Amino acid sequence: MFSATDVGLELVKSKIKTLTEFLDVYLKIANVHTVDFYTEDVWNEFVALPPEAVTSHLLHQQEGSPGADRTGASVWDQTQKLSDVAAYRRVTQDHALPNLGVCTPLDDLRQEMWGDKQKDMFLKTSTFMSSKKSHEVEVMSEVIACIAKYCNIQQVIDIGSGKGYLSSYLSMQYGLTVYGVDSSSTNTSGANERNRKLKRYWKVYQRQRKHLNQDPASEHLEEKPMDDVASFMEIKELIGHGREQESRPENQSGRVQPPAQTPNSVTFLQSETNEEINRDVTAQILGSIEDGFSDTENLFLEFLSTDAVDMGSLLRKKKDLDEKEKERRKTASLEAKAKRIKEANLYSPLTLHVTSTTELQDIISDVKDSMMVGLHTCGDLASDTLRIFMAKPELKAVCSVGCCYHLLSEEFELSDDSKDCCHGPWGFPMSQYLRSSVWHCGRNARMSACLPLERVTVGNGLPSESLFYRAVLQVIIKEHYGNGKTYTTLQRTNSKHVGKIYSKSSSFVDYTRKSVEKLGMDGSKMSDSLIQGYYDRYMPRMKELEAFNLLKVALAPCIEGLILLDRLCYLKEQENVAWSALVQLFDPLKSPRCYAVIGVKK
């Protein structure tokens, strides 16, 4: 399968080796915790340059001299401090995942999957989702549907399905039977409600698409009202309110954007009154009676129970029908309704905590050949998805996009606290090749892997002030409540965290007061002027914190690359996997966690 896009196991291993050798030197930058930035004098320990020099090269992408060294040998001075930012940027770019030559281009995969055939899109995702989620769902569902078709699969299990965006789209757009599994009952309840509303109006989209195919002159739908205005008005009102916000911190900031109008999207007529809507729906029902209940009968039947469908009583006003004809029409309508009910129940959300030992029978009573997928599955769930795929013979394919690398359990992490909280297989590393080297990243480095390089380089910077507040607060804690321990050490002995107090604070003084109270410390020993004095002292050094975070951002694609190549290597080590690949599905500006690990069994 997809022979032109196949990448061999030995090449993957060689790139993992290249990355580990590189990160053995550079990981010390990523493993610095921002909270300890001033208490540990991080800038002067790691960097031998002014922060302005770092910012100008990394943020503004200044080039070094022609023919400059690309080995990274000139990055560090004799004291092992960073002394050449241009060389640092070059060597991190060379070791970033997109430049390692192991990813399968999406366009190549599309060509092998679809050829020159244009995909047919019935449902515009921008009607129901944010622009970010719409982008993710459209691209990923296209890949999933094609692999399912190749493997002759009709059943899909969506792990960590959340609100059901991907699941519902796969069921409606591609006719797949989808089981959406999420550990949160709140998400499952929301997915059920959303799915109920989508099922009710799915036929409207199908009819409109049929109208487009039959009448080319109706290409520009936004210029004319539709018979199903009421349905679309309600779907906009009921489903539109449930739109997800654009991504949360990791990738996660933004605002909901209104869906762009396209030739295939529906314009909702805001000027329609309830009276006009009701008149349109009534006219459509009467038109159905006139036409002998052709395709347009579906709208009316959607609102009736099976027992309420009496075709003869509706048609008697037009003409008298014999009993045989009435029975034939009634039977036909009931069969059509049963078919619609079956189609409408292709997606089933359920609540279940999934681990690597989860049995498929816990998800599906009638297990058939299936494909397992996951869109932004957090932490170990992405690793468990691949392990379940390998363990269950009924699973023929997998497509997994992970996120939240800082939540991964790590087998060879040096801290003992990580071992105490982990049960079952470790999230990282997965492959026998990387496990044999007893390699580890560390939690701070894995958190750095989540930083959005592409967004930062186009001006969407990190939340510097909140990080600055927390770093200065740590100085206050050390000097006034002090045991001299670093934040990482304190984490192991104290379960209390400051949390998201910054957004609720009016000033640094207010932030400090609230934080000290939350940590259970006595804030009466500090005056407001004392607290403000710390802010004033460190404010000129805030640019050091900003510059150092840019150094960490530059390393993000390298660390993420190692985590993802480890997962790809794990699949390629399995004898019964016919084809596997690492594919960038999404635009990283829209969705920073954009890579999918895909596998198909023999």
Coordinates of C-alpha atoms in Angstrom, one line a residue:
M1 CA 0.0 0.0 0.0
F2 CA 1.2 3.5 -0.8
S3 CA 4.6 2.2 -1.8
A4 CA 5.8 5.6 -3.1
T5 CA 5.2 7.2 0.3
D6 CA 6.9 4.4 2.4
V7 CA 9.8 5.2 4.8
G8 CA 12.0 2.4 5.9
L9 CA 12.7 1.4 9.6
E10 CA 16.4 1.9 9.2
L11 CA 16.0 5.4 8.1
V12 CA 13.7 6.2 11.0
K13 CA 16.2 4.7 13.4
S14 CA 19.1 6.7 11.9
K15 CA 17.1 10.0 12.4
I16 CA 16.2 9.0 16.0
K17 CA 19.9 8.5 16.6
T18 CA 20.7 11.9 15.0
L19 CA 18.1 13.6 17.2
T20 CA 19.2 12.0 20.5
E21 CA 22.8 13.0 19.8
F22 CA 21.8 16.5 19.2
L23 CA 19.4 16.8 22.1
D24 CA 22.0 15.3 24.5
V25 CA 23.7 18.7 24.1
Y26 CA 20.8 21.1 23.7
L27 CA 18.2 19.7 26.0
K28 CA 19.6 21.6 28.9
I29 CA 18.0 24.7 27.4
A30 CA 14.5 23.1 27.2
N31 CA 14.6 21.6 30.6
V32 CA 15.0 24.9 32.4
H33 CA 11.8 25.7 34.3
T34 CA 10.7 29.3 33.7
V35 CA 9.6 29.6 37.4
D36 CA 13.3 29.3 38.4
F37 CA 14.5 31.8 35.9
Y38 CA 15.5 34.5 38.3
T39 CA 16.1 32.4 41.4
E40 CA 18.7 30.3 39.5
D41 CA 20.1 33.2 37.4
V42 CA 19.4 31.2 34.3
W43 CA 20.3 33.8 31.7
N44 CA 23.9 34.3 33.0
E45 CA 24.3 30.6 33.5
F46 CA 23.4 29.6 29.9
V47 CA 23.8 32.6 27.6
A48 CA 26.9 34.8 27.0
L49 CA 25.0 37.4 24.9
P50 CA 22.6 40.3 25.5
P51 CA 19.0 39.3 25.1
E52 CA 18.5 41.8 22.2
A53 CA 20.9 39.7 20.1
V54 CA 19.0 36.5 20.7
T55 CA 15.6 38.2 19.9
S56 CA 16.9 39.8 16.7
H57 CA 18.1 36.5 15.3
L58 CA 15.3 34.2 16.4
L59 CA 12.2 36.4 16.2
H60 CA 13.2 38.4 13.2
Q61 CA 14.9 35.5 11.4
Q62 CA 18.2 37.2 10.6
E63 CA 20.6 35.2 8.5
G64 CA 24.1 34.5 9.5
S65 CA 27.1 34.8 7.2
P66 CA 27.3 32.8 4.0
G67 CA 28.9 29.4 4.3
A68 CA 28.5 29.5 8.1
D69 CA 29.1 26.4 10.1
R70 CA 26.0 24.1 10.3
T71 CA 27.4 21.5 12.7
G72 CA 26.6 23.6 15.8
A73 CA 30.3 23.5 16.9
S74 CA 30.4 27.3 17.3
V75 CA 27.1 27.6 19.3
W76 CA 28.8 27.3 22.7
D77 CA 31.9 29.1 24.1
Q78 CA 34.6 27.5 26.3
T79 CA 32.4 27.9 29.3
Q80 CA 29.5 26.1 27.6
K81 CA 27.4 29.2 27.3
L82 CA 25.5 30.1 24.1
S83 CA 27.6 32.5 22.1
D84 CA 26.4 32.2 18.5
V85 CA 22.7 32.7 18.0
A86 CA 22.7 32.4 14.2
A87 CA 24.5 29.0 14.5
Y88 CA 22.0 27.9 17.2
R89 CA 19.1 28.8 14.9
R90 CA 20.6 26.9 11.9
V91 CA 21.3 23.8 13.8
T92 CA 17.9 23.6 15.5
Q93 CA 16.3 24.1 12.1
D94 CA 18.3 21.3 10.6
H95 CA 17.1 19.0 13.4
A96 CA 13.5 20.1 13.2
L97 CA 11.0 17.3 12.2
P98 CA 10.1 18.9 8.8
N99 CA 13.8 18.9 7.7
L100 CA 14.7 15.3 8.7
G101 CA 13.3 13.7 5.5
V102 CA 11.1 11.1 7.2
C103 CA 7.6 12.7 6.9
T104 CA 5.3 11.7 4.1
P105 CA 3.9 14.8 2.3
L106 CA 0.2 15.0 2.5
D107 CA -0.1 15.9 -1.2
D108 CA 1.8 12.7 -2.0
L109 CA -0.6 10.7 0.2
R110 CA -3.6 12.4 -1.3
Q111 CA -2.4 11.6 -4.8
E112 CA -2.0 7.9 -4.0
M113 CA -5.4 7.8 -2.1
W114 CA -7.5 9.9 -4.4
G115 CA -5.6 10.2 -7.7
D116 CA -7.1 12.9 -9.8
K117 CA -10.5 12.3 -8.4
Q118 CA -12.0 15.3 -6.6
K119 CA -13.5 14.6 -3.3
D120 CA -17.2 15.4 -3.0
M121 CA -18.1 17.5 0.0
F122 CA -21.7 17.6 1.1
L123 CA -21.4 19.2 4.5
K124 CA -19.4 22.5 5.2
T125 CA -17.8 22.1 8.6
S126 CA -17.5 25.8 9.0
T127 CA -21.2 25.9 9.6
F128 CA -20.8 24.1 12.9
M129 CA -17.2 24.6 14.0
S130 CA -14.5 27.2 14.6
S131 CA -12.1 27.7 11.7
K132 CA -9.4 25.7 13.5
K133 CA -11.6 22.7 14.2
S134 CA -13.1 22.9 10.8
H135 CA -9.6 22.7 9.2
E136 CA -8.6 19.8 11.3
V137 CA -11.8 17.8 10.8
E138 CA -12.0 18.2 7.1
V139 CA -8.4 17.2 6.4
M140 CA -8.3 14.3 8.9
S141 CA -11.6 12.8 8.0
E142 CA -10.6 12.8 4.3
V143 CA -7.5 10.7 5.1
I144 CA -9.5 8.4 7.5
A145 CA -12.3 7.8 5.0
C146 CA -9.9 6.8 2.2
I147 CA -7.9 4.4 4.4
A148 CA -11.2 2.9 5.6
K149 CA -12.3 2.4 2.0
Y150 CA -8.9 0.8 1.1
C151 CA -9.2 -1.6 4.1
N152 CA -12.9 -2.3 3.4
I153 CA -13.9 -0.9 6.8
Q154 CA -17.2 0.7 7.8
Q155 CA -16.5 0.9 11.6
V156 CA -14.4 3.6 13.2
I157 CA -13.5 4.1 16.9
D158 CA -12.7 7.7 17.8
I159 CA -10.6 7.7 21.0
G160 CA -10.8 10.9 23.0
S161 CA -13.7 12.1 20.8
G162 CA -14.5 15.2 23.0
K163 CA -17.5 17.0 21.6
G164 CA -17.8 14.7 18.7
Y165 CA -16.8 17.0 15.8
L166 CA -14.7 14.4 14.0
S167 CA -17.0 11.5 14.8
S168 CA -20.2 13.2 13.6
Y169 CA -18.5 14.5 10.4
L170 CA -17.2 11.0 9.6
S171 CA -20.6 9.5 10.0
M172 CA -22.5 12.1 8.0
Q173 CA -20.0 13.0 5.3
Y174 CA -18.7 9.6 4.6
G175 CA -21.4 7.2 6.0
L176 CA -19.0 5.5 8.4
T177 CA -20.3 3.9 11.6
V178 CA -18.4 5.8 14.4
Y179 CA -18.1 5.1 18.1
G180 CA -16.9 8.2 19.9
V181 CA -15.2 7.4 23.2
D182 CA -14.3 10.0 25.8
S183 CA -13.5 9.8 29.5
S184 CA -15.6 12.9 30.3
S185 CA -19.3 12.4 30.7
T186 CA -19.8 16.1 30.2
N187 CA -18.2 15.8 26.7
T188 CA -20.3 12.7 25.9
S189 CA -23.5 14.4 26.9
G190 CA -22.7 17.5 24.8
A191 CA -21.8 15.2 21.9
N192 CA -25.1 13.4 22.2
E193 CA -27.0 16.6 22.1
R194 CA -25.1 18.1 19.2
N195 CA -25.4 14.8 17.3
R196 CA -29.2 14.8 17.9
K197 CA -29.6 18.2 16.3
L198 CA -27.2 17.3 13.4
K199 CA -29.1 14.1 12.7
R200 CA -32.4 16.0 12.5
Y201 CA -31.2 18.3 9.8
W202 CA -28.8 16.1 7.8
K203 CA -31.4 15.4 5.2
V204 CA -31.7 19.1 4.5
Y205 CA -28.1 19.2 3.4
Q206 CA -28.5 16.1 1.3
R207 CA -31.5 17.6 -0.5
Q208 CA -29.7 20.8 -1.1
R209 CA -26.7 19.0 -2.6
K210 CA -29.1 17.0 -4.8
H211 CA -30.6 20.3 -5.9
L212 CA -27.2 21.6 -6.8
N213 CA -26.3 18.6 -8.9
Q214 CA -29.6 18.8 -10.8
D215 CA -29.6 22.6 -11.4
P216 CA -26.3 24.1 -12.2
A217 CA -27.9 27.5 -12.4
S218 CA -28.3 27.4 -8.6
E219 CA -24.6 27.5 -8.0
H220 CA -24.7 30.7 -5.9
L221 CA -27.0 29.7 -3.1
E222 CA -26.4 32.8 -1.1
E223 CA -28.3 34.9 -3.6
K224 CA -31.6 33.0 -3.1
P225 CA -33.7 31.8 -0.2
M226 CA -34.2 28.1 0.5
D227 CA -37.3 26.1 1.2
D228 CA -35.6 24.8 4.4
V229 CA -34.9 28.2 5.9
A230 CA -36.5 27.2 9.2
S231 CA -34.2 24.2 9.5
F232 CA -31.1 26.1 8.8
M233 CA -32.1 29.0 11.1
E234 CA -32.6 26.5 13.9
I235 CA -29.3 24.6 13.3
K236 CA -27.4 27.9 13.3
E237 CA -29.0 28.9 16.6
L238 CA -28.8 25.6 18.4
I239 CA -25.5 24.3 17.1
G240 CA -23.7 27.5 16.4
H241 CA -23.8 28.3 20.1
G242 CA -21.8 25.2 20.8
R243 CA -18.8 26.2 18.7
E244 CA -15.5 25.5 20.2
Q245 CA -13.2 28.4 21.0
E246 CA -10.0 28.5 19.0
S247 CA -7.2 26.6 20.6
R248 CA -6.3 26.9 24.3
P249 CA -2.8 27.7 25.5
E250 CA -0.4 25.2 24.1
N251 CA -1.9 26.0 20.8
Q252 CA -4.7 27.6 22.6
S253 CA -5.6 31.1 22.1
G254 CA -7.9 32.8 19.7
R255 CA -11.4 33.8 19.1
V256 CA -14.3 32.3 17.2
Q257 CA -14.4 33.5 13.7
P258 CA -17.7 33.7 11.7
P259 CA -17.8 31.1 8.9
A260 CA -16.7 32.4 5.6
Q261 CA -19.4 32.4 2.9
T262 CA -18.6 30.1 0.0
P263 CA -20.5 29.0 -3.1
N264 CA -21.5 25.8 -1.3
S265 CA -22.3 27.3 2.1
V266 CA -25.8 28.4 3.2
T267 CA -26.7 32.0 3.9
F268 CA -29.0 32.2 6.8
L269 CA -31.7 34.9 6.2
Q270 CA -31.7 37.0 9.3
S271 CA -34.6 39.0 8.1
E272 CA -37.0 36.0 8.0
T273 CA -39.7 36.3 10.6
N274 CA -41.3 33.3 12.4
E275 CA -44.4 33.9 10.3
E276 CA -42.5 33.8 7.1
I277 CA -40.6 30.7 8.1
N278 CA -43.7 28.9 9.1
R279 CA -45.3 29.9 5.8
D280 CA -42.3 28.5 3.9
V281 CA -42.4 25.2 5.7
T282 CA -46.2 24.9 5.2
A283 CA -45.8 25.6 1.5
Q284 CA -43.2 22.9 1.3
I285 CA -45.4 20.4 3.0
L286 CA -48.4 21.3 0.7
G287 CA -46.0 21.1 -2.2
S288 CA -45.1 17.6 -1.1
I289 CA -48.8 16.6 -1.1
E290 CA -49.3 18.1 -4.6
D291 CA -46.3 16.0 -5.9
G292 CA -47.5 12.8 -4.4
F293 CA -44.9 12.8 -1.6
S294 CA -41.7 12.7 -3.6
D295 CA -38.3 13.4 -2.2
T296 CA -39.5 16.5 -0.4
E297 CA -41.7 14.4 1.9
N298 CA -38.7 13.9 4.2
L299 CA -38.9 17.3 5.9
F300 CA -42.5 16.7 7.0
L301 CA -41.9 13.1 8.0
E302 CA -39.0 14.2 10.2
F303 CA -41.5 15.7 12.6
L304 CA -43.9 12.7 12.8
S305 CA -43.6 9.5 14.7
T306 CA -44.0 6.2 12.8
D307 CA -47.6 5.8 14.1
A308 CA -48.5 9.3 12.9
V309 CA -47.7 8.7 9.2
D310 CA -51.0 8.2 7.5
M311 CA -50.5 8.9 3.8
G312 CA -54.1 8.2 2.8
S313 CA -55.6 10.8 5.1
L314 CA -53.3 13.5 3.7
L315 CA -54.0 12.6 0.1
R316 CA -57.7 12.1 0.3
K317 CA -58.3 15.9 -0.2
K318 CA -56.7 15.6 -3.7
K319 CA -58.1 12.2 -4.9
D320 CA -59.5 9.0 -3.7
L321 CA -56.9 6.1 -3.7
D322 CA -57.7 2.5 -3.5
E323 CA -56.6 0.5 -0.5
K324 CA -53.7 -1.2 -2.3
E325 CA -52.2 2.1 -3.4
K326 CA -52.5 3.6 0.1
E327 CA -50.9 0.6 1.6
R328 CA -48.1 0.7 -0.9
R329 CA -47.3 4.3 -0.2
K330 CA -47.5 3.9 3.5
T331 CA -45.1 1.0 3.4
A332 CA -42.7 2.9 1.2
S333 CA -42.7 5.8 3.6
L334 CA -42.1 3.6 6.6
E335 CA -39.2 1.9 4.9
A336 CA -37.7 5.2 4.0
K337 CA -38.1 6.4 7.5
A338 CA -36.4 3.3 8.9
K339 CA -33.6 3.8 6.5
R340 CA -33.2 7.4 7.6
I341 CA -33.2 6.3 11.3
K342 CA -30.4 3.8 10.5
E343 CA -28.4 6.4 8.7
A344 CA -28.9 8.9 11.4
N345 CA -27.5 6.6 14.1
L346 CA -24.1 6.0 12.5
Y347 CA -22.4 7.9 15.4
S348 CA -22.6 6.7 19.0
P349 CA -20.9 8.7 21.7
L350 CA -20.1 6.9 25.0
T351 CA -18.1 7.5 28.2
L352 CA -15.2 5.3 29.0
H353 CA -11.7 5.7 30.4
V354 CA -9.4 4.1 27.8
T355 CA -6.1 2.5 28.6
S356 CA -3.8 0.1 26.7
T357 CA -5.7 -2.8 28.2
T358 CA -9.1 -1.7 27.2
E359 CA -11.1 -4.4 25.4
L360 CA -13.0 -3.6 22.2
Q361 CA -16.1 -5.3 23.6
D362 CA -16.2 -2.5 26.2
I363 CA -16.8 -0.1 23.4
I364 CA -18.6 -2.2 20.7
S365 CA -20.9 -5.1 21.4
D366 CA -20.7 -6.3 17.8
V367 CA -17.0 -6.0 17.0
K368 CA -16.2 -5.9 13.3
D369 CA -13.1 -4.9 11.3
S370 CA -12.5 -1.3 12.5
M371 CA -10.1 1.6 12.3
M372 CA -9.0 3.5 15.4
V373 CA -8.5 7.2 15.3
G374 CA -7.7 10.1 17.6
L375 CA -7.6 13.8 17.1
H376 CA -5.5 15.5 19.7
T377 CA -5.4 12.7 22.2
C378 CA -3.7 13.9 25.3
G379 CA -0.5 12.4 26.8
D380 CA -0.4 8.7 27.2
L381 CA -3.7 8.2 25.4
A382 CA -2.0 8.7 22.0
S383 CA 0.5 6.0 23.0
D384 CA -2.2 3.7 24.2
T385 CA -4.1 4.2 21.0
L386 CA -1.2 2.7 19.1
R387 CA -0.8 -0.2 21.6
I388 CA -4.5 -1.1 21.3
F389 CA -4.2 -1.0 17.6
M390 CA -1.4 -3.6 17.7
A391 CA -3.1 -5.8 20.3
K392 CA -6.5 -6.2 18.7
P393 CA -6.8 -8.2 15.4
E394 CA -10.1 -6.5 14.6
L395 CA -8.3 -3.1 14.2
K396 CA -6.9 -2.9 10.7
A397 CA -5.7 0.7 10.6
V398 CA -4.9 3.7 12.9
C399 CA -4.6 7.4 12.5
S400 CA -3.5 9.3 15.6
V401 CA -2.7 13.0 16.2
G402 CA -1.4 13.4 19.8
C403 CA -0.9 16.5 22.0
C404 CA 0.0 17.5 25.5
Y405 CA 3.4 15.9 25.5
H406 CA 4.1 17.1 29.1
L407 CA 1.4 14.7 30.3
L408 CA 3.3 11.7 28.9
S409 CA 4.6 9.2 31.5
E410 CA 8.3 8.7 30.8
E411 CA 10.0 5.3 31.6
F412 CA 13.5 6.6 32.2
E413 CA 12.8 10.0 33.7
L414 CA 15.2 10.5 36.6
S415 CA 12.7 11.9 39.1
D416 CA 11.1 9.2 41.3
D417 CA 7.8 11.0 41.6
S418 CA 7.0 10.2 37.9
K419 CA 7.4 6.5 38.6
D420 CA 5.1 6.5 41.6
C421 CA 2.1 7.8 39.6
C422 CA 2.4 5.6 36.5
H423 CA 0.5 2.4 36.0
G424 CA 0.9 0.1 33.0
P425 CA 3.0 0.8 29.9
W426 CA 4.9 4.0 29.7
G427 CA 3.9 6.7 27.2
F428 CA 7.5 7.4 26.2
P429 CA 9.6 5.8 24.8
M430 CA 7.5 3.2 22.9
S431 CA 10.0 1.7 20.4
Q432 CA 12.4 -1.0 21.4
Y433 CA 15.1 0.9 19.6
L434 CA 14.8 4.1 21.8
R435 CA 14.1 2.1 24.9
S436 CA 17.4 0.2 24.4
S437 CA 19.3 3.4 24.8
V438 CA 17.5 4.3 28.1
W439 CA 16.8 7.7 26.8
H440 CA 14.7 10.4 28.5
C441 CA 13.5 13.9 27.8
G442 CA 12.3 15.3 31.2
R443 CA 8.9 16.9 31.8
N444 CA 10.1 20.5 31.2
A445 CA 11.5 19.5 27.8
R446 CA 8.3 17.7 26.9
M447 CA 6.4 20.8 27.8
S448 CA 8.8 22.8 25.6
A449 CA 7.8 20.5 22.7
C450 CA 4.3 21.9 22.9
L451 CA 5.5 25.5 22.1
P452 CA 4.1 26.8 18.8
L453 CA 7.1 27.8 16.8
E454 CA 5.2 28.8 13.6
R455 CA 2.8 31.1 15.6
V456 CA 5.6 32.7 17.5
T457 CA 7.6 33.5 14.4
V458 CA 4.7 35.3 12.8
G459 CA 4.2 37.5 15.8
N460 CA 1.8 35.5 18.0
G461 CA 4.2 35.5 21.0
L462 CA 4.1 33.7 24.3
P463 CA 2.3 35.2 27.3
S464 CA 5.5 36.8 28.6
E465 CA 4.0 39.0 31.4
S466 CA 2.3 36.0 33.1
L467 CA 5.5 34.1 33.0
F468 CA 7.4 37.1 34.3
Y469 CA 5.0 37.5 37.2
R470 CA 5.4 33.8 38.2
A471 CA 9.2 34.0 38.0
V472 CA 9.4 37.1 40.2
L473 CA 6.9 35.6 42.7
Q474 CA 9.3 32.7 43.1
V475 CA 12.0 35.1 44.1
I476 CA 9.7 36.5 46.8
I477 CA 8.8 33.0 48.0
K478 CA 12.5 32.0 48.2
E479 CA 13.6 35.1 50.1
H480 CA 10.6 35.5 52.5
Y481 CA 9.3 31.9 53.0
G482 CA 12.4 30.3 52.0
N483 CA 13.9 26.9 51.9
G484 CA 16.1 27.7 48.9
K485 CA 14.6 24.9 46.9
T486 CA 14.0 25.2 43.2
Y487 CA 10.4 25.1 41.9
T488 CA 10.9 21.6 40.4
T489 CA 12.0 20.3 43.8
L490 CA 9.1 22.0 45.6
Q491 CA 6.7 20.3 43.1
R492 CA 7.6 16.9 44.6
T493 CA 6.9 18.0 48.2
N494 CA 4.0 20.4 47.8
S495 CA 0.9 19.6 45.7
K496 CA -0.2 23.3 45.8
H497 CA 0.2 25.3 42.6
V498 CA -0.4 29.0 41.8
G499 CA -2.6 28.1 38.8
K500 CA -4.4 30.6 36.6
I501 CA -4.3 33.6 38.9
Y502 CA -2.7 36.0 36.5
S503 CA -5.9 36.5 34.5
K504 CA -7.8 37.4 37.7
S505 CA -5.3 39.9 38.9
S506 CA -5.3 43.7 38.4
S507 CA -1.6 44.2 39.1
F508 CA 1.6 42.4 40.3
V509 CA 0.8 43.3 43.9
D510 CA -2.7 41.8 43.6
Y511 CA -1.2 38.7 41.8
T512 CA 1.3 38.2 44.6
R513 CA -1.4 38.6 47.4
K514 CA -3.7 36.0 45.8
S515 CA -0.9 33.6 45.0
V516 CA 0.6 33.7 48.6
E517 CA -2.9 33.1 50.0
K518 CA -3.5 30.1 47.7
L519 CA -0.2 28.6 48.6
G520 CA -1.2 28.8 52.3
M521 CA 1.5 31.4 53.2
D522 CA 1.2 34.4 55.5
G523 CA 1.2 37.5 53.4
S524 CA 0.9 40.0 56.3
K525 CA 4.7 40.1 56.6
M526 CA 5.0 41.9 53.2
S527 CA 3.8 45.4 52.4
D528 CA 2.5 46.5 49.0
S529 CA 5.5 48.7 48.5
L530 CA 7.8 45.7 49.2
I531 CA 6.1 43.6 46.7
Q532 CA 6.1 46.4 44.1
G533 CA 9.8 46.8 44.7
Y534 CA 10.5 43.3 43.5
Y535 CA 8.5 44.1 40.3
D536 CA 10.5 47.3 39.7
R537 CA 13.8 45.5 40.3
Y538 CA 13.2 42.7 37.8
M539 CA 11.2 44.5 35.2
P540 CA 14.4 45.6 33.2
R541 CA 15.3 41.9 33.0
M542 CA 12.0 40.8 31.6
K543 CA 13.6 40.8 28.1
E544 CA 16.0 38.1 29.3
L545 CA 13.0 35.9 30.0
E546 CA 11.4 36.6 26.7
A547 CA 14.7 35.9 24.8
F548 CA 15.3 32.6 26.7
N549 CA 11.8 31.4 25.9
L550 CA 12.6 32.0 22.2
L551 CA 15.5 29.6 22.6
K552 CA 13.2 27.0 24.0
V553 CA 10.7 27.6 21.2
A554 CA 13.4 27.0 18.6
L555 CA 14.0 23.5 20.1
A556 CA 10.3 22.6 20.2
P557 CA 10.1 20.9 16.7
C558 CA 13.2 18.8 17.5
I559 CA 11.8 17.4 20.8
E560 CA 8.4 16.8 19.2
G561 CA 10.1 15.1 16.3
L562 CA 11.8 12.6 18.6
I563 CA 8.5 11.8 20.4
L564 CA 6.7 11.3 17.1
L565 CA 9.5 9.3 15.4
D566 CA 9.6 7.0 18.4
R567 CA 5.9 6.2 17.8
L568 CA 6.5 5.7 14.1
C569 CA 9.5 3.4 14.9
Y570 CA 7.2 1.4 17.2
L571 CA 4.8 0.7 14.4
K572 CA 7.6 -0.2 11.9
E573 CA 9.0 -2.6 14.4
Q574 CA 5.8 -4.7 14.3
E575 CA 5.8 -7.6 11.8
N576 CA 2.1 -7.3 11.0
V577 CA 2.1 -3.6 10.0
A578 CA 2.2 -3.3 6.2
W579 CA 2.6 0.4 6.0
S580 CA 3.1 3.3 8.4
A581 CA 3.9 7.0 8.1
L582 CA 4.2 10.3 9.8
V583 CA 2.2 12.9 7.9
Q584 CA 1.7 16.6 8.5
L585 CA -2.0 16.9 8.2
F586 CA -2.7 20.5 9.3
D587 CA -1.4 24.0 8.8
P588 CA 0.7 24.6 11.9
L589 CA -0.5 28.2 12.1
K590 CA -4.0 27.0 12.6
S591 CA -3.2 23.8 14.5
P592 CA 0.3 23.5 16.0
R593 CA 0.0 19.8 16.9
C594 CA -0.3 18.9 13.2
Y595 CA 1.3 15.5 12.7
A596 CA -0.5 12.2 12.4
V597 CA 1.0 8.7 13.0
I598 CA -0.8 6.4 10.5
G599 CA -0.6 2.6 10.3
V600 CA -2.2 -0.2 8.2
K601 CA -1.9 -3.9 9.1
K602 CA -1.1 -6.5 6.5

